[in-house]
PDB file of C-alpha atoms in Angstrom:
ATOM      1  CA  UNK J   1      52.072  23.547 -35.313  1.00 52.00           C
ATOM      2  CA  UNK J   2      50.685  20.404 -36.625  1.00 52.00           C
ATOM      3  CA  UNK J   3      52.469  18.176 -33.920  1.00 51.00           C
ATOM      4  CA  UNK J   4      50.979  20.269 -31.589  1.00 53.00           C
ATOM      5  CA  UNK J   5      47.672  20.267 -32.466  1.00 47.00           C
ATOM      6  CA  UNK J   6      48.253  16.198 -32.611  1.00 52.00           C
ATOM      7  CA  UNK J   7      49.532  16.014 -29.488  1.00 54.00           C
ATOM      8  CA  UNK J   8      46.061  17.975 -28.049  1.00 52.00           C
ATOM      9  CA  UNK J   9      43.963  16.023 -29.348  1.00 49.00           C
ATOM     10  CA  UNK J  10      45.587  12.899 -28.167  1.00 53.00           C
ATOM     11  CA  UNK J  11      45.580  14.166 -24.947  1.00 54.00           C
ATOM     12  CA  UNK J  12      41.884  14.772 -25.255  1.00 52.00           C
ATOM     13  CA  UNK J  13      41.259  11.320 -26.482  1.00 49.00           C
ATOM     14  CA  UNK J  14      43.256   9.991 -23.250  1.00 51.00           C
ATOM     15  CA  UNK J  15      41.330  12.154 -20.747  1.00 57.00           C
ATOM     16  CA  UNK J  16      37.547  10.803 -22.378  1.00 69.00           C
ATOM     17  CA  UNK J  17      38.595   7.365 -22.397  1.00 68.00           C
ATOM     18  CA  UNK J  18      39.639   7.139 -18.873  1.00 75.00           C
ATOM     19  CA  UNK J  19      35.964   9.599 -18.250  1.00 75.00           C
ATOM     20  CA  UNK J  20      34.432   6.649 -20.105  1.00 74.00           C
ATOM     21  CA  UNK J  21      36.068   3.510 -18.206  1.00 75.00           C
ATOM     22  CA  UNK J  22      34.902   5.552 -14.543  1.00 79.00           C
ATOM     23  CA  UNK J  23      31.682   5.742 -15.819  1.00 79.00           C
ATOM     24  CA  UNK J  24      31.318   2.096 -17.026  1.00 80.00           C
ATOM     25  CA  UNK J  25      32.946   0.781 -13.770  1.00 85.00           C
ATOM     26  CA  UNK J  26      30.009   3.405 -11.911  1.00 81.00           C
ATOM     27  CA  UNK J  27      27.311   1.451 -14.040  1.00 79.00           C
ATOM     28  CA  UNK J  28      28.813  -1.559 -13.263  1.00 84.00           C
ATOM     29  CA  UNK J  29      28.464  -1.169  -9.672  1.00 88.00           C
ATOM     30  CA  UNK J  30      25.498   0.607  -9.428  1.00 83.00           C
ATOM     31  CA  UNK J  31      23.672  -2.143 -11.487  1.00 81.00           C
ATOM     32  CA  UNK J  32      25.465  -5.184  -8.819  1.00 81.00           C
ATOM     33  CA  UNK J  33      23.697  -3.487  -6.005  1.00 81.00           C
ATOM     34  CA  UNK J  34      20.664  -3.216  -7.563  1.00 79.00           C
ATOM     35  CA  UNK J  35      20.616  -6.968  -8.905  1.00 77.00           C
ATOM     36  CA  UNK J  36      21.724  -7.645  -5.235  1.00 79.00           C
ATOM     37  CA  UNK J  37      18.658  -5.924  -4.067  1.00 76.00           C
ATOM     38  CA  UNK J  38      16.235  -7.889  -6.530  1.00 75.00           C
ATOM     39  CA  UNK J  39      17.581 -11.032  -5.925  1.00 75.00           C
ATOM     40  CA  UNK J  40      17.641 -10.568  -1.774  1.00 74.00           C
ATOM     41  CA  UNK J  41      14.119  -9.300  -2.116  1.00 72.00           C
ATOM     42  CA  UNK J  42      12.817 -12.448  -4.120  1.00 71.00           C
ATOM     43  CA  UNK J  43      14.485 -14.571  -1.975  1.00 68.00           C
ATOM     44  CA  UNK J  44      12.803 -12.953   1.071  1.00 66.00           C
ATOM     45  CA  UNK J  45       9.704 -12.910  -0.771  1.00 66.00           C
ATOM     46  CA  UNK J  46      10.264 -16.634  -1.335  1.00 68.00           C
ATOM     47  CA  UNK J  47      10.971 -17.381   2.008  1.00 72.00           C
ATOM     48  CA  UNK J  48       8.152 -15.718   3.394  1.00 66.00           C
ATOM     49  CA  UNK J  49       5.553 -17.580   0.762  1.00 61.00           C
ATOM     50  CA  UNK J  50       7.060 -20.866   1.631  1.00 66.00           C
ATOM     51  CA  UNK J  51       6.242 -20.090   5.736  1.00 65.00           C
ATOM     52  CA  UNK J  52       2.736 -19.505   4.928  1.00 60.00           C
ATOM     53  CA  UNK J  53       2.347 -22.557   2.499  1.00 60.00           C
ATOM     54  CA  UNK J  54       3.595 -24.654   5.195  1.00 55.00           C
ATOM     55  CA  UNK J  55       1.664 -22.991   8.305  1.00 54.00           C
ATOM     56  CA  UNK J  56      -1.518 -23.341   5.891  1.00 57.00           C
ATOM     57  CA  UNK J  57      -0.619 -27.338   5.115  1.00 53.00           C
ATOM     58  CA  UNK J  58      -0.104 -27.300   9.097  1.00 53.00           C
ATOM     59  CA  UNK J  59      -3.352 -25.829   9.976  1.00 50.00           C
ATOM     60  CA  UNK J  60      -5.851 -27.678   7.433  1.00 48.00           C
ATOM     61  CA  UNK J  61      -4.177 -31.395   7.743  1.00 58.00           C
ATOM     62  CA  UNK J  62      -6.095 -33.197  10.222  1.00 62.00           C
ATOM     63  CA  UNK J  63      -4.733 -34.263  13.627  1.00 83.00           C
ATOM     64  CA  UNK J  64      -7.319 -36.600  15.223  1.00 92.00           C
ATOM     65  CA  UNK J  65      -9.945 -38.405  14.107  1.00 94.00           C
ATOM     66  CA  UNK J  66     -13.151 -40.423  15.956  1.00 96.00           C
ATOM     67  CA  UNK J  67     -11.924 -44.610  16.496  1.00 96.00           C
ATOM     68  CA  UNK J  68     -16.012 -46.088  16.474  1.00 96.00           C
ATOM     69  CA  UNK J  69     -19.090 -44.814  17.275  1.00 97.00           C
ATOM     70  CA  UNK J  70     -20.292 -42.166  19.086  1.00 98.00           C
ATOM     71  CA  UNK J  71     -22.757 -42.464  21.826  1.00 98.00           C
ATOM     72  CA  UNK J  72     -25.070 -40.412  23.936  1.00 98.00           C
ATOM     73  CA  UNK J  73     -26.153 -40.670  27.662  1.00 98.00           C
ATOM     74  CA  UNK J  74     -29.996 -39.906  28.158  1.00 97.00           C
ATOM     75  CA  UNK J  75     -31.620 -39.030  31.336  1.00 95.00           C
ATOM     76  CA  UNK J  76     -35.184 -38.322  31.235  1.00 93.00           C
ATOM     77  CA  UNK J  77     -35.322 -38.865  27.817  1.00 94.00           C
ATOM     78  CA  UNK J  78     -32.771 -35.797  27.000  1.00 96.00           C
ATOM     79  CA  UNK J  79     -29.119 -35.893  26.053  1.00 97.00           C
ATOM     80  CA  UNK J  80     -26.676 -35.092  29.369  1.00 97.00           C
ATOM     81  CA  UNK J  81     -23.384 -36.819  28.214  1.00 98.00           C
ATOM     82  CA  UNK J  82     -21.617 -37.621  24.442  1.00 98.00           C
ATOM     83  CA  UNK J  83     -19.164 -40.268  23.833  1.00 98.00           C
ATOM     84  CA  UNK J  84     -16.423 -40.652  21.777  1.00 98.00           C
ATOM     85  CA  UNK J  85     -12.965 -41.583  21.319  1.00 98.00           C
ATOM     86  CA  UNK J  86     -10.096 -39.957  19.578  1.00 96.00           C
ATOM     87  CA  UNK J  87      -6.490 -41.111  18.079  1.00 94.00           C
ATOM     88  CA  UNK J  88      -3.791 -39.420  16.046  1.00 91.00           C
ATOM     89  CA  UNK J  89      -4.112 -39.135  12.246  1.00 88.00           C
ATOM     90  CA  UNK J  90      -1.745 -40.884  10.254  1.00 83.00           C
ATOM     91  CA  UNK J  91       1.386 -38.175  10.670  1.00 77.00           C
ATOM     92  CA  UNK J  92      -0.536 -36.482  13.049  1.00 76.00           C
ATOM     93  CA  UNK J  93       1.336 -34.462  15.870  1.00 80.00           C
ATOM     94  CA  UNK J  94       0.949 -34.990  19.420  1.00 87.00           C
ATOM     95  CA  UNK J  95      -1.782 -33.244  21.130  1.00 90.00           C
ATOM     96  CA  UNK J  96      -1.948 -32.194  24.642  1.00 92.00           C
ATOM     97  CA  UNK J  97      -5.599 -33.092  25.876  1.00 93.00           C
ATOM     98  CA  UNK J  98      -5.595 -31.655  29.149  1.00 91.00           C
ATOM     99  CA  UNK J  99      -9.110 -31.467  30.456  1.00 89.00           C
ATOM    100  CA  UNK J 100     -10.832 -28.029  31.365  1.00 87.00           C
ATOM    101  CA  UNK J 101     -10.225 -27.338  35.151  1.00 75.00           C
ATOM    102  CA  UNK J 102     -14.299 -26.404  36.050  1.00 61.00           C
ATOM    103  CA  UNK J 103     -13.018 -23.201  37.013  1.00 57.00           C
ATOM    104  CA  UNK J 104     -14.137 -19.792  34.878  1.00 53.00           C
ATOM    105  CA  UNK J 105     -10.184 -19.655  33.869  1.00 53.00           C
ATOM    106  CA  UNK J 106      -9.947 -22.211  31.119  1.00 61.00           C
ATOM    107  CA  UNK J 107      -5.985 -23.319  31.040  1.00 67.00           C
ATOM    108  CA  UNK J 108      -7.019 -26.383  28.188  1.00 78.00           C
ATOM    109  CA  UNK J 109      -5.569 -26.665  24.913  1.00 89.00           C
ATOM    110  CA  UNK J 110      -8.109 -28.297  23.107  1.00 94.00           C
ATOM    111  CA  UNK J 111     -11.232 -26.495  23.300  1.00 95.00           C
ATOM    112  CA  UNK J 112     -15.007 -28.429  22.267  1.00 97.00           C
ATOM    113  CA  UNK J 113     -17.820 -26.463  21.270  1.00 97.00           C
ATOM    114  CA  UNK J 114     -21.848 -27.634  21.251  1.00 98.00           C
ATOM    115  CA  UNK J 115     -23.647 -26.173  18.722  1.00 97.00           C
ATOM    116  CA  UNK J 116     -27.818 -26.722  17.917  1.00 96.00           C
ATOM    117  CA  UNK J 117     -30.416 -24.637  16.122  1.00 94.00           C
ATOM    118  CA  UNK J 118     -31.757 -22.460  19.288  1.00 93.00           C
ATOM    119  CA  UNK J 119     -28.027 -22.557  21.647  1.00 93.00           C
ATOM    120  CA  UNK J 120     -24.223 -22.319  21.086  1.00 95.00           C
ATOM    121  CA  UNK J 121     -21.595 -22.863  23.778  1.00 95.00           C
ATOM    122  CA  UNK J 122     -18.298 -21.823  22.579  1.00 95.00           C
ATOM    123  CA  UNK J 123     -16.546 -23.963  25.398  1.00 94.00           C
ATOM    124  CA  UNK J 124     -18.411 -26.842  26.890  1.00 94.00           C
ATOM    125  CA  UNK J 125     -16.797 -29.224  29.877  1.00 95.00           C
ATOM    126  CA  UNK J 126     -15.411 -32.724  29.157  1.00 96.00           C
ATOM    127  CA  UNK J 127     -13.325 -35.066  30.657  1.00 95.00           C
ATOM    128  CA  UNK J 128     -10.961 -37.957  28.766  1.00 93.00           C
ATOM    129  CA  UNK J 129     -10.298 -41.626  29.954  1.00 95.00           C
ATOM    130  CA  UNK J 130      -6.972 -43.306  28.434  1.00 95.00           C
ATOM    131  CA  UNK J 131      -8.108 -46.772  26.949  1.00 94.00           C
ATOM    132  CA  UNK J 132      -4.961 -48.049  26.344  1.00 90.00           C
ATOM    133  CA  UNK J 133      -2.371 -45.571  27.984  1.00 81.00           C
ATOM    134  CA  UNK J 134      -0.994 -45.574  31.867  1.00 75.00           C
ATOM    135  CA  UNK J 135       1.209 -42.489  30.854  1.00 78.00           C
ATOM    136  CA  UNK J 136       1.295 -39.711  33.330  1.00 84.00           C
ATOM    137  CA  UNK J 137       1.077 -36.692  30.601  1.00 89.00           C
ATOM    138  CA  UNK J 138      -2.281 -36.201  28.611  1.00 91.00           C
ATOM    139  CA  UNK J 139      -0.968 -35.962  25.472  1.00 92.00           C
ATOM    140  CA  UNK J 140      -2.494 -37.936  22.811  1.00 92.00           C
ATOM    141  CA  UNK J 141       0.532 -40.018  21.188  1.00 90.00           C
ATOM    142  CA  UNK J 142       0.749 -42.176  18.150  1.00 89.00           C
ATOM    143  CA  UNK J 143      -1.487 -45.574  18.727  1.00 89.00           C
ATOM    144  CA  UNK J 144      -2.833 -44.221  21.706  1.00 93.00           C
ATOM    145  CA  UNK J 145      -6.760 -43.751  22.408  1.00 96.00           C
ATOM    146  CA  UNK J 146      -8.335 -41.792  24.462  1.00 96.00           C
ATOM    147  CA  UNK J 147     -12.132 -41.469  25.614  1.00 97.00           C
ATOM    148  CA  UNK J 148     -13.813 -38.257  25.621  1.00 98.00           C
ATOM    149  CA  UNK J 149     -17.002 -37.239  27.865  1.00 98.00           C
ATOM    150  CA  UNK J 150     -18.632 -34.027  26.992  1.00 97.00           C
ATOM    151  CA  UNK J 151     -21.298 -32.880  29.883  1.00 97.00           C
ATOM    152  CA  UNK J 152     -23.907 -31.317  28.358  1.00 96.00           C
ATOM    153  CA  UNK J 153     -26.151 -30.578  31.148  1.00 93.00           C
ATOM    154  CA  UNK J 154     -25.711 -27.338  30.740  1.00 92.00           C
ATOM    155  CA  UNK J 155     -27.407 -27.391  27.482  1.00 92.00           C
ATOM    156  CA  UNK J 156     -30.082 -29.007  28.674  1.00 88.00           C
ATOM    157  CA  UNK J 157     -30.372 -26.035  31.987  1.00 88.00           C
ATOM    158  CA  UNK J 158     -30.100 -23.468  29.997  1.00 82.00           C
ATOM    159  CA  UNK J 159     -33.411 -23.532  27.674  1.00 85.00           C
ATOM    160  CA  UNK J 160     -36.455 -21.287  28.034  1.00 84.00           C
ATOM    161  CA  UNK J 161     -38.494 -24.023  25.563  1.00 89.00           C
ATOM    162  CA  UNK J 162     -38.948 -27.796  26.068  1.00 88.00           C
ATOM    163  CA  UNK J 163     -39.032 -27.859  22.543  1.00 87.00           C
ATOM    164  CA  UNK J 164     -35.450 -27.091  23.042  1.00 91.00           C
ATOM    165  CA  UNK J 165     -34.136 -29.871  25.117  1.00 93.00           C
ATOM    166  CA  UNK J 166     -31.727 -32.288  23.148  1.00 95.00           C
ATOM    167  CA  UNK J 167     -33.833 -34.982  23.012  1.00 95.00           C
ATOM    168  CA  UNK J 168     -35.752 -37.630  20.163  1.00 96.00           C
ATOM    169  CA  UNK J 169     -34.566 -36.471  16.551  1.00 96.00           C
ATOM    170  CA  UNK J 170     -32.823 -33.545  17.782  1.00 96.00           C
ATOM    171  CA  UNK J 171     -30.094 -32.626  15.570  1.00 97.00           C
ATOM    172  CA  UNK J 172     -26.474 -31.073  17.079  1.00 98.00           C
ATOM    173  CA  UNK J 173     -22.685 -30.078  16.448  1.00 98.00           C
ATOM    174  CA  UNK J 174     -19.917 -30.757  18.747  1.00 98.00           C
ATOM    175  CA  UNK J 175     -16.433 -29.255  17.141  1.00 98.00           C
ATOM    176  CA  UNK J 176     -13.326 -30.384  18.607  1.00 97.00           C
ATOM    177  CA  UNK J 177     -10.682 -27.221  17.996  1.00 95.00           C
ATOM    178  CA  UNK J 178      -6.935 -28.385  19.097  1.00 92.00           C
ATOM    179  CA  UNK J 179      -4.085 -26.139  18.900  1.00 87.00           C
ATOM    180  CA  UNK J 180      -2.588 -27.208  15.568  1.00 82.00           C
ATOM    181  CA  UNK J 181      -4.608 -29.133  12.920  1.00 82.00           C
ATOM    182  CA  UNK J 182      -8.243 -28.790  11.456  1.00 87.00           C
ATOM    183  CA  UNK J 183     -11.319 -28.607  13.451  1.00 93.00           C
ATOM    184  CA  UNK J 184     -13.319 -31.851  13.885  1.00 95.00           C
ATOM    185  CA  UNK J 185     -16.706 -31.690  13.652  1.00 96.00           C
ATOM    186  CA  UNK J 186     -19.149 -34.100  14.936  1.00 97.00           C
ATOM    187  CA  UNK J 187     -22.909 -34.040  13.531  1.00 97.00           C
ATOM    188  CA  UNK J 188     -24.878 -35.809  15.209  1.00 98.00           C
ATOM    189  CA  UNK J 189     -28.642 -36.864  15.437  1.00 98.00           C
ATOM    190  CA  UNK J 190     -30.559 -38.771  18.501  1.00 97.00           C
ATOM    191  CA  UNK J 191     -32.584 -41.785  17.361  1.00 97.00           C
ATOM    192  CA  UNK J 192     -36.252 -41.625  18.010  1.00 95.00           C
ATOM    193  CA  UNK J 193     -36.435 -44.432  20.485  1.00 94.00           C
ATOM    194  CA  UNK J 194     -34.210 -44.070  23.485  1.00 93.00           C
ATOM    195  CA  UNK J 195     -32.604 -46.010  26.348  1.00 94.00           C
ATOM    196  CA  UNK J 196     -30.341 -44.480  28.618  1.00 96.00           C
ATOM    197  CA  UNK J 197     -27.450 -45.237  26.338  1.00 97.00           C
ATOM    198  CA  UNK J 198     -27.901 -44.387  22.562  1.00 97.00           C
ATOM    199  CA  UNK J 199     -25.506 -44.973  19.272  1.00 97.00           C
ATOM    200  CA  UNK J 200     -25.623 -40.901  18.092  1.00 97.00           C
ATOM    201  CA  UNK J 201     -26.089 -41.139  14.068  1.00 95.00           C
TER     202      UNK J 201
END
């Protein structure tokens, strides 16, 4: 009777130890998948937060920058034309400056804006000249310059005031936007006494 009783409870014994290794190996596995989980989320996580560092270093560094001064065609004394010329930053990338075609359906990359305290023209015409370039492209490359014309005649024919016209002491904006890189903003002011070419400070 004894012996049998012994041999039922080591039976028993048996049976719960093999319950308790399935549940242990079940634990086992259950926690794997969910570290495997964590960590492939984090890493995503970390992948994703290391895009938009670098699309945020992309889109604040600076990509051009004005070589000189800046001048200003006048015509009666008021301001028709802006002068300036442009090369790559230090590191900068390549920028495509093809000119605006004239047409309603703007195709260029690098879009300049005028800006003054009575008018704002979100795209305004311009044209470049390659100072030291014969390439056939119009993208601005390392040690290259290139001189930008900005018509603003149309600032000029669009004011209801003759107060308005960009003339002596007027203050005004241009902003050159390209495609990758920080905007470039150009404040200027025309002097007080004018020829028909003026240094814009």
């Amino acid at each position: 009777m004894h012996k049998s009783v012994k041999r039922s409870l080591e039976k028993q014994g048996g049976i719960t130890g093999i319950e308790t290794a399935i549940i242990l190996i079940a634990f086992v596995i259950v926690a794997s998948v969910f570290a495997y989980v964590v960590l492939s989320a984090g890493l995503f996580s970390t992948q994703k937060a290391k895009e938009a560092i670098h699309a945020g270093l992309e889109e604040a560094k600076s990509t051009i920058e004005v070589k000189g001064n800046i001048y200003g065609r006048m015509e009666n004394s008021t301001l028709q034309e802006v002068y300036f010329t442009l090369a790559t930053t230090t590191g900068g990338d390549t920028i495509d400056f093809t000119p605006p075609s004239g047409t309603a359906n703007y195709t260029n990359l690098v879009v300049i804006s005028y800006t003054d305290q009575y008018q704002i023209f979100p795209t305004i015409n311009w044209t470049l000249t390659k100072l030291n370039s014969n390439g056939a492209d119009n993208l601005l490359d390392k040690n290259e310059l290139f001189m930008i014309t900005v018509d603003l005649s149309i600032v000029s024919a669009n004011v209801s005031d003759p107060d308005w016209l960009p003339g002596p002491y007027h203050k005004f904006q241009l902003e050159v936007k390209p495609p990758v890189g920080a905007v470039l903003v150009l404040e200027r002011t025309i002097p007080a006494r004018v020829d028909e070419i003026v240094n814009l400070y």
